[in-house]
Amino acid sequence: MQEFDKKEFIKNVEEYIGVFFRRPIEDATKQQVYQGVAYTVKNMIIDDWLETHKAYEEQDLKTVYYLSMEFLVGRALGNMITNLKADSSIREVLEELGYDLENIEDEEPDAALGNGGLGRLAACFLDSLSTLGYPAYGCGIRYKYGMFEQRIENGYQVEVPDNWLKNGNPFEIKRSEYATTIKFGGYVRMIRDEFGNDRFIQEDYQSVRAIPYDMPILGYGNHVVNTLRIWDAEAIDTFNLDSFDKGEYQKAVEQQNLARTICEVLYPNDNHIAGKELRLKQQYFFVSASIQRAVAKYMEAHEDIHKLYEKVVFQLNDTHPTVTVPELMRILLDDYYLGWEEAWEITSKTCAYTNHTIMSEALEKWPIDLFKKLLPRIYQIVEEINRRFIMQILSEYPSEAKKIEKMAILYDGQVRMANLAIVGSFSVNGVAKLHTEILMKQELKDFYEMFPWKFNNKTNGITQRRFLLHGNPLLASWITGKIGDGWITDLSQMEKLLPYIEDEQSRKEFMEIKYKNKVRLAAYIKEKNGIIVNPDSIFDVQVKRLHEYKRQLLNILHVMYLYNQLKSNPEMEFYPRTFIFGAKASAGYERAKAIIKLINSVAEVVNNDETIQDKIKIIFIENYRVSNAEIIFAAADVSEQISTASKEASGTGNMKFMLNGALTLGTLDGANVEIVEEAGAENVFLFGLHSDEVIEYEQHGGYSPRELYNSDKDMKRVVDQLVDGTYSTDKSLFATLYDSLLAGRGGEPADRYFILKDFKSYLEAQKEVEKAYLKKESWARAAMRNTAKCGKFSSDRTIEEYVRDIWHLNKVHL
Ligand code: NBG
C-alpha cells in the first residue's frame, strides 16, 4: 500500500468510470461512482495481498482454513477504507467531487452470504485473523442469491430474491487456475492395482467444476491481506452433440443442471435444518474443492503428506462442513495411497469442530440412502470410521450397550454429522462458557467422558472495527480522544475509560453522543417506516433472527400488557418508550412469520392510538442486515437478550450492544452470563428461569402454562388478545401463537419456550429498566461501564484463544 495520493486516487476513479461506463465522472450515477471507488480501493491493496501470500510461503507458516457455509460479511467498501486508515482522506476527496462517503457506501449491496450469528461470527473472525497477522483462508460458497431481502407488506414478511451480484462484485477475483472437479453419485468399483493393492474407483458419476472467487480480507493498518475464497460451480463440458447418439445426452443435461443449481441459493434457515439433498450437495461441493486445493497447496511446498497437520488446520464451523473428515480420508487413501491408520492419524490431527447449538432441530442428520447415493465413496469411508469407532466403544464400555445407540455415527438409518465431527476432530469447542458446560454435562456427555481432552470453550467475539469504529464514528472518536486509539486493535484498553465514569462532563458527552445516534436512527426510521419517533424516549431494541427460542413473542406480549395498562390508567407514571424490532424469519417458519405479523399488527393499533399520546411506539425495521445493524446498535439504550435459558449458544448481538453502551435486559443464557461477569450484575437487568431449571422442566415433559394463565389476569388478558380480535379482525390469525403457549402441538409441550413462565419476571425487570432510566446520572454511569468493560468480547481475543489452544499459528512478518 503506497502513501495515499489524492490526485492518483481521483485519476483512478475517473479512469474506471471512463473504461467501464464510458462517461466522465460528472455524468456518472452514484452506483457508477461507487464502482469506480471500489475498484480503486481494491487496487490499493493488491500489492499487499500478493506480498502477504509471498511472505506466508517464504516463512512457511501454518494456515487455518475456516470452513463455513456462511460468511455474513456485509458491505466491504467502508470496512476496507476503515482498515486502510484512509477514511478521512477518501472522505475529503469524495467531498471535493461532490459526494459524501456514506452515500457512496450505501450503493453497495450487503454480501449476505449467511443467516445470522453463525455467519457473522465467521466474518468477524476473518477480520481479526488479518488484523492479528495470522495466515487464514475463509472457505465458502459463492451463492448467487444470498439471504433474501425482506419486505413488509400489510404487516406480513415477503421474501424477495437478493440478486447481490447484479452489478458485479468489484472486490472479487476469479481464479480459474485453481478450478477443481467434484464428483457426485455413480458407484465405487474396487480394482487391484499393479502392486496388488486394492483401489477404489468412482465410476459413472456426475461432476461439476468448482471455480474459486477470492475476496481480500484486510487487516487493520498492518498490510496483511487474507483471502475469503468462495466457490462457484460450472458445468464441466459444454454441450457435445456427439454424445446425443451415445446416450450421454441425458447425462450432459443433468451435469449442466447440477452446476446451475448448486450455488444458486443460501438456505435461509437459522438454527434449523431442512434436510434437502441440494444442501448436502452444497456441503460436499465446497468442502471437497477447499480440501483438495489445501492439500495440493501444501504438497507444492512440502514433501511429506504425513506432516500435513503441522502446516494446515481445518476448522469446521458447525457440522455443515463435516464431510471434511471423510473427504480428507478419501484424498489420503485414494490419491496418496496411505493406509487407514496413518490416514486417520493425519485427519484427526488436522480437523477441529465448533458446535454452535444444542437445538435439536438444528442437529444435522442425513438419511443413509440419500447420503450413500450422492457420495458413494465418502459413505464407504464413513462406514469404516463408524465400524472402528463402535469397536472402540465396545472395548472401553463393554457393559454399556446404550452407549452405541447414543454415540454411533450411523444409527437408525441416519448419518449423524455431529458424532462424525467429534470423532474425526482433535478439538471440540462450544461458543460461550455456559454453552460449553451444557455440551459437556448434557448434550455431548458421553463424548466428553470418552474424549475429555478434546473439549474446550471459546467464547465468541465481535470486531470493534466494524461495530464501533465504522458503525459509531461519534463514539469512536470520543473514545480515541480520551484514551488514544489503542482500543482499535486491543479492546481491553477500553477499561481506561473507567475513570471517566465519575466525571460529570464525560458522562454528559457520552450521553449526548447516544442522543445523536438516536437522532440518526430516528431519521432512518422516518425515511423507511414513515413514523416519527422521539429520541428522548427509551430505545428498547431486539434485533436478531426470528425464532421462537429468542422469544420476540415475550417482548411483544409485554408491549401489549403496557398498552393495556396505559389504556386503563392513562395518568399512570410512564416514561416514553420506542420498541424497535428487526428480524427475518425463515420462509417456511409459520409461527415465526405469525410473530412478525403480530408485532406489526400491535404497532398499527398502538402507534395510531392518540389517547396514549405517543408514549409507546413500535417499529419494525424492514430487512434487518449488517449494514443497518451498525446504525441500530449505536442508538440503543436497552439490549433485549431474552432467549429461553440454555437455548442461545452465545449470541453476539448482545456484545455489539454492550460495546455501544446499551444496557442488557436478559436471561442468564449464552454469553449474557459473561456480560454480567464483566459489566457487573448491577449494570444488567436479569430475569427468568436459569438454564438448569429449564433443563429440569424439559426432562419432566414441561410445565403447565394453563395454571399460570388462569391465575394471572394480566397475563390472561394479553394471551386472550391474541385471539379476541383486538389486533386483527381475523381472529384465527394468531391462533397458532395462542396454541403454542397453551396447547402445544404434535407431542410438543405447551409453552415449550417458557414464555408465560418467565412473563412476570420479565415485566418486573422491565419496570426496573424504566426506574433506572429515570435516574439519568446512574444510567449514564452504567452505560459507560458497559462500554468500558466490553474488552473481553472482541473477536481478537477469541481468535488469540483459538490460536493458542487449537490452531497453533504464528504471525507473519511483513
Ligand atoms: C448460532 C447460535 C448463536 C451463536 C452463533 C455463533 C447457529 C447454529 N448457532 O447463539 O444460535 O452466537 O451461532 O456462534 O446458527
PDB file of N, CA, C and O and ligand atoms in Angstrom, residues 117-118 121 270-271 318 320 356-357 362 431 460 549-550 647-652, ligand 1:
ATOM      1  N   GLY A 117     -26.049 -15.094  13.353  1.00  0.00           N
ATOM      2  CA  GLY A 117     -24.847 -15.088  14.193  1.00  0.00           C
ATOM      3  C   GLY A 117     -23.719 -15.980  13.698  1.00  0.00           C
ATOM      4  O   GLY A 117     -22.549 -15.599  13.746  1.00  0.00           O
ATOM      5  N   LEU A 118     -24.069 -17.154  13.222  1.00  0.00           N
ATOM      6  CA  LEU A 118     -23.033 -18.102  12.808  1.00  0.00           C
ATOM      7  C   LEU A 118     -22.213 -17.552  11.639  1.00  0.00           C
ATOM      8  O   LEU A 118     -20.986 -17.621  11.625  1.00  0.00           O
ATOM      9  N   LEU A 121     -20.260 -14.361  12.730  1.00  0.00           N
ATOM     10  CA  LEU A 121     -19.085 -14.733  13.524  1.00  0.00           C
ATOM     11  C   LEU A 121     -17.914 -15.058  12.591  1.00  0.00           C
ATOM     12  O   LEU A 121     -16.781 -14.613  12.809  1.00  0.00           O
ATOM     13  N   ASP A 270     -32.058 -20.500  10.041  1.00  0.00           N
ATOM     14  CA  ASP A 270     -31.137 -20.243  11.137  1.00  0.00           C
ATOM     15  C   ASP A 270     -31.476 -21.233  12.246  1.00  0.00           C
ATOM     16  O   ASP A 270     -32.635 -21.341  12.629  1.00  0.00           O
ATOM     17  N   ASN A 271     -30.482 -21.953  12.729  1.00  0.00           N
ATOM     18  CA  ASN A 271     -30.745 -22.910  13.798  1.00  0.00           C
ATOM     19  C   ASN A 271     -31.850 -23.906  13.440  1.00  0.00           C
ATOM     20  O   ASN A 271     -32.659 -24.284  14.278  1.00  0.00           O
ATOM     21  N   ASP A 318     -19.488 -25.341  12.723  1.00  0.00           N
ATOM     22  CA  ASP A 318     -20.665 -26.161  12.939  1.00  0.00           C
ATOM     23  C   ASP A 318     -20.545 -27.462  12.133  1.00  0.00           C
ATOM     24  O   ASP A 318     -19.499 -27.730  11.543  1.00  0.00           O
ATOM     25  N   HIS A 320     -21.928 -28.261   9.398  1.00  0.00           N
ATOM     26  CA  HIS A 320     -22.160 -28.131   7.949  1.00  0.00           C
ATOM     27  C   HIS A 320     -20.994 -28.621   7.083  1.00  0.00           C
ATOM     28  O   HIS A 320     -21.240 -29.209   6.034  1.00  0.00           O
ATOM     29  N   HIS A 356     -22.293 -24.936  17.581  1.00  0.00           N
ATOM     30  CA  HIS A 356     -22.961 -23.642  17.765  1.00  0.00           C
ATOM     31  C   HIS A 356     -24.379 -23.750  18.299  1.00  0.00           C
ATOM     32  O   HIS A 356     -25.096 -22.738  18.315  1.00  0.00           O
ATOM     33  N   THR A 357     -24.804 -24.921  18.661  1.00  0.00           N
ATOM     34  CA  THR A 357     -26.194 -25.002  19.130  1.00  0.00           C
ATOM     35  C   THR A 357     -26.489 -26.334  19.804  1.00  0.00           C
ATOM     36  O   THR A 357     -25.841 -27.339  19.501  1.00  0.00           O
ATOM     37  N   ALA A 362     -31.651 -28.256  14.903  1.00  0.00           N
ATOM     38  CA  ALA A 362     -30.509 -27.766  14.137  1.00  0.00           C
ATOM     39  C   ALA A 362     -29.443 -28.848  13.963  1.00  0.00           C
ATOM     40  O   ALA A 362     -28.446 -28.635  13.295  1.00  0.00           O
ATOM     41  N   VAL A 431     -19.265 -22.182  22.228  1.00  0.00           N
ATOM     42  CA  VAL A 431     -19.041 -20.777  21.885  1.00  0.00           C
ATOM     43  C   VAL A 431     -19.306 -19.791  23.028  1.00  0.00           C
ATOM     44  O   VAL A 431     -19.266 -18.582  22.825  1.00  0.00           O
ATOM     45  N   ASN A 460     -17.444 -16.514  22.017  1.00  0.00           N
ATOM     46  CA  ASN A 460     -17.497 -15.709  20.792  1.00  0.00           C
ATOM     47  C   ASN A 460     -17.044 -14.270  21.019  1.00  0.00           C
ATOM     48  O   ASN A 460     -16.924 -13.811  22.158  1.00  0.00           O
ATOM     49  N   TYR A 549     -37.297 -19.564  20.167  1.00  0.00           N
ATOM     50  CA  TYR A 549     -36.483 -19.606  21.387  1.00  0.00           C
ATOM     51  C   TYR A 549     -35.905 -18.238  21.748  1.00  0.00           C
ATOM     52  O   TYR A 549     -35.555 -17.981  22.896  1.00  0.00           O
ATOM     53  N   LYS A 550     -35.842 -17.331  20.770  1.00  0.00           N
ATOM     54  CA  LYS A 550     -35.326 -15.985  21.047  1.00  0.00           C
ATOM     55  C   LYS A 550     -36.401 -15.093  21.672  1.00  0.00           C
ATOM     56  O   LYS A 550     -36.128 -14.020  22.173  1.00  0.00           O
ATOM     57  N   LYS A 647     -30.830 -22.052  25.543  1.00  0.00           N
ATOM     58  CA  LYS A 647     -31.051 -22.218  24.105  1.00  0.00           C
ATOM     59  C   LYS A 647     -30.123 -21.384  23.214  1.00  0.00           C
ATOM     60  O   LYS A 647     -29.805 -21.800  22.108  1.00  0.00           O
ATOM     61  N   GLU A 648     -29.739 -20.216  23.672  1.00  0.00           N
ATOM     62  CA  GLU A 648     -28.880 -19.371  22.837  1.00  0.00           C
ATOM     63  C   GLU A 648     -27.438 -19.726  23.148  1.00  0.00           C
ATOM     64  O   GLU A 648     -26.933 -19.419  24.228  1.00  0.00           O
ATOM     65  N   ALA A 649     -26.778 -20.367  22.193  1.00  0.00           N
ATOM     66  CA  ALA A 649     -25.439 -20.871  22.494  1.00  0.00           C
ATOM     67  C   ALA A 649     -24.538 -19.745  23.016  1.00  0.00           C
ATOM     68  O   ALA A 649     -23.848 -19.893  24.016  1.00  0.00           O
ATOM     69  N   SER A 650     -24.551 -18.621  22.326  1.00  0.00           N
ATOM     70  CA  SER A 650     -23.755 -17.491  22.797  1.00  0.00           C
ATOM     71  C   SER A 650     -24.514 -16.187  22.606  1.00  0.00           C
ATOM     72  O   SER A 650     -24.791 -15.446  23.538  1.00  0.00           O
ATOM     73  N   GLY A 651     -24.862 -15.930  21.335  1.00  0.00           N
ATOM     74  CA  GLY A 651     -25.331 -14.601  20.997  1.00  0.00           C
ATOM     75  C   GLY A 651     -24.094 -13.754  20.731  1.00  0.00           C
ATOM     76  O   GLY A 651     -23.037 -13.956  21.345  1.00  0.00           O
ATOM     77  N   THR A 652     -24.213 -12.839  19.771  1.00  0.00           N
ATOM     78  CA  THR A 652     -23.126 -11.907  19.514  1.00  0.00           C
ATOM     79  C   THR A 652     -23.678 -10.492  19.387  1.00  0.00           C
ATOM     80  O   THR A 652     -22.967  -9.518  19.629  1.00  0.00           O
TER      81      THR A 652
HETATM   82  C1  NBG B   1     -25.663 -19.696  16.438  1.00  0.00           C
HETATM   83  C2  NBG B   1     -26.184 -19.537  17.858  1.00  0.00           C
HETATM   84  C3  NBG B   1     -25.773 -18.194  18.454  1.00  0.00           C
HETATM   85  C4  NBG B   1     -24.278 -18.005  18.318  1.00  0.00           C
HETATM   86  C5  NBG B   1     -23.882 -18.181  16.867  1.00  0.00           C
HETATM   87  C6  NBG B   1     -22.389 -18.066  16.680  1.00  0.00           C
HETATM   88  C7  NBG B   1     -26.342 -21.434  14.853  1.00  0.00           C
HETATM   89  C8  NBG B   1     -26.438 -22.884  14.582  1.00  0.00           C
HETATM   90  N1  NBG B   1     -25.889 -21.063  16.044  1.00  0.00           N
HETATM   91  O1  NBG B   1     -26.138 -18.150  19.807  1.00  0.00           O
HETATM   92  O2  NBG B   1     -27.575 -19.666  17.865  1.00  0.00           O
HETATM   93  O3  NBG B   1     -23.902 -16.748  18.771  1.00  0.00           O
HETATM   94  O4  NBG B   1     -24.257 -19.465  16.405  1.00  0.00           O
HETATM   95  O5  NBG B   1     -21.712 -18.951  17.491  1.00  0.00           O
HETATM   96  O6  NBG B   1     -26.661 -20.648  13.991  1.00  0.00           O
END
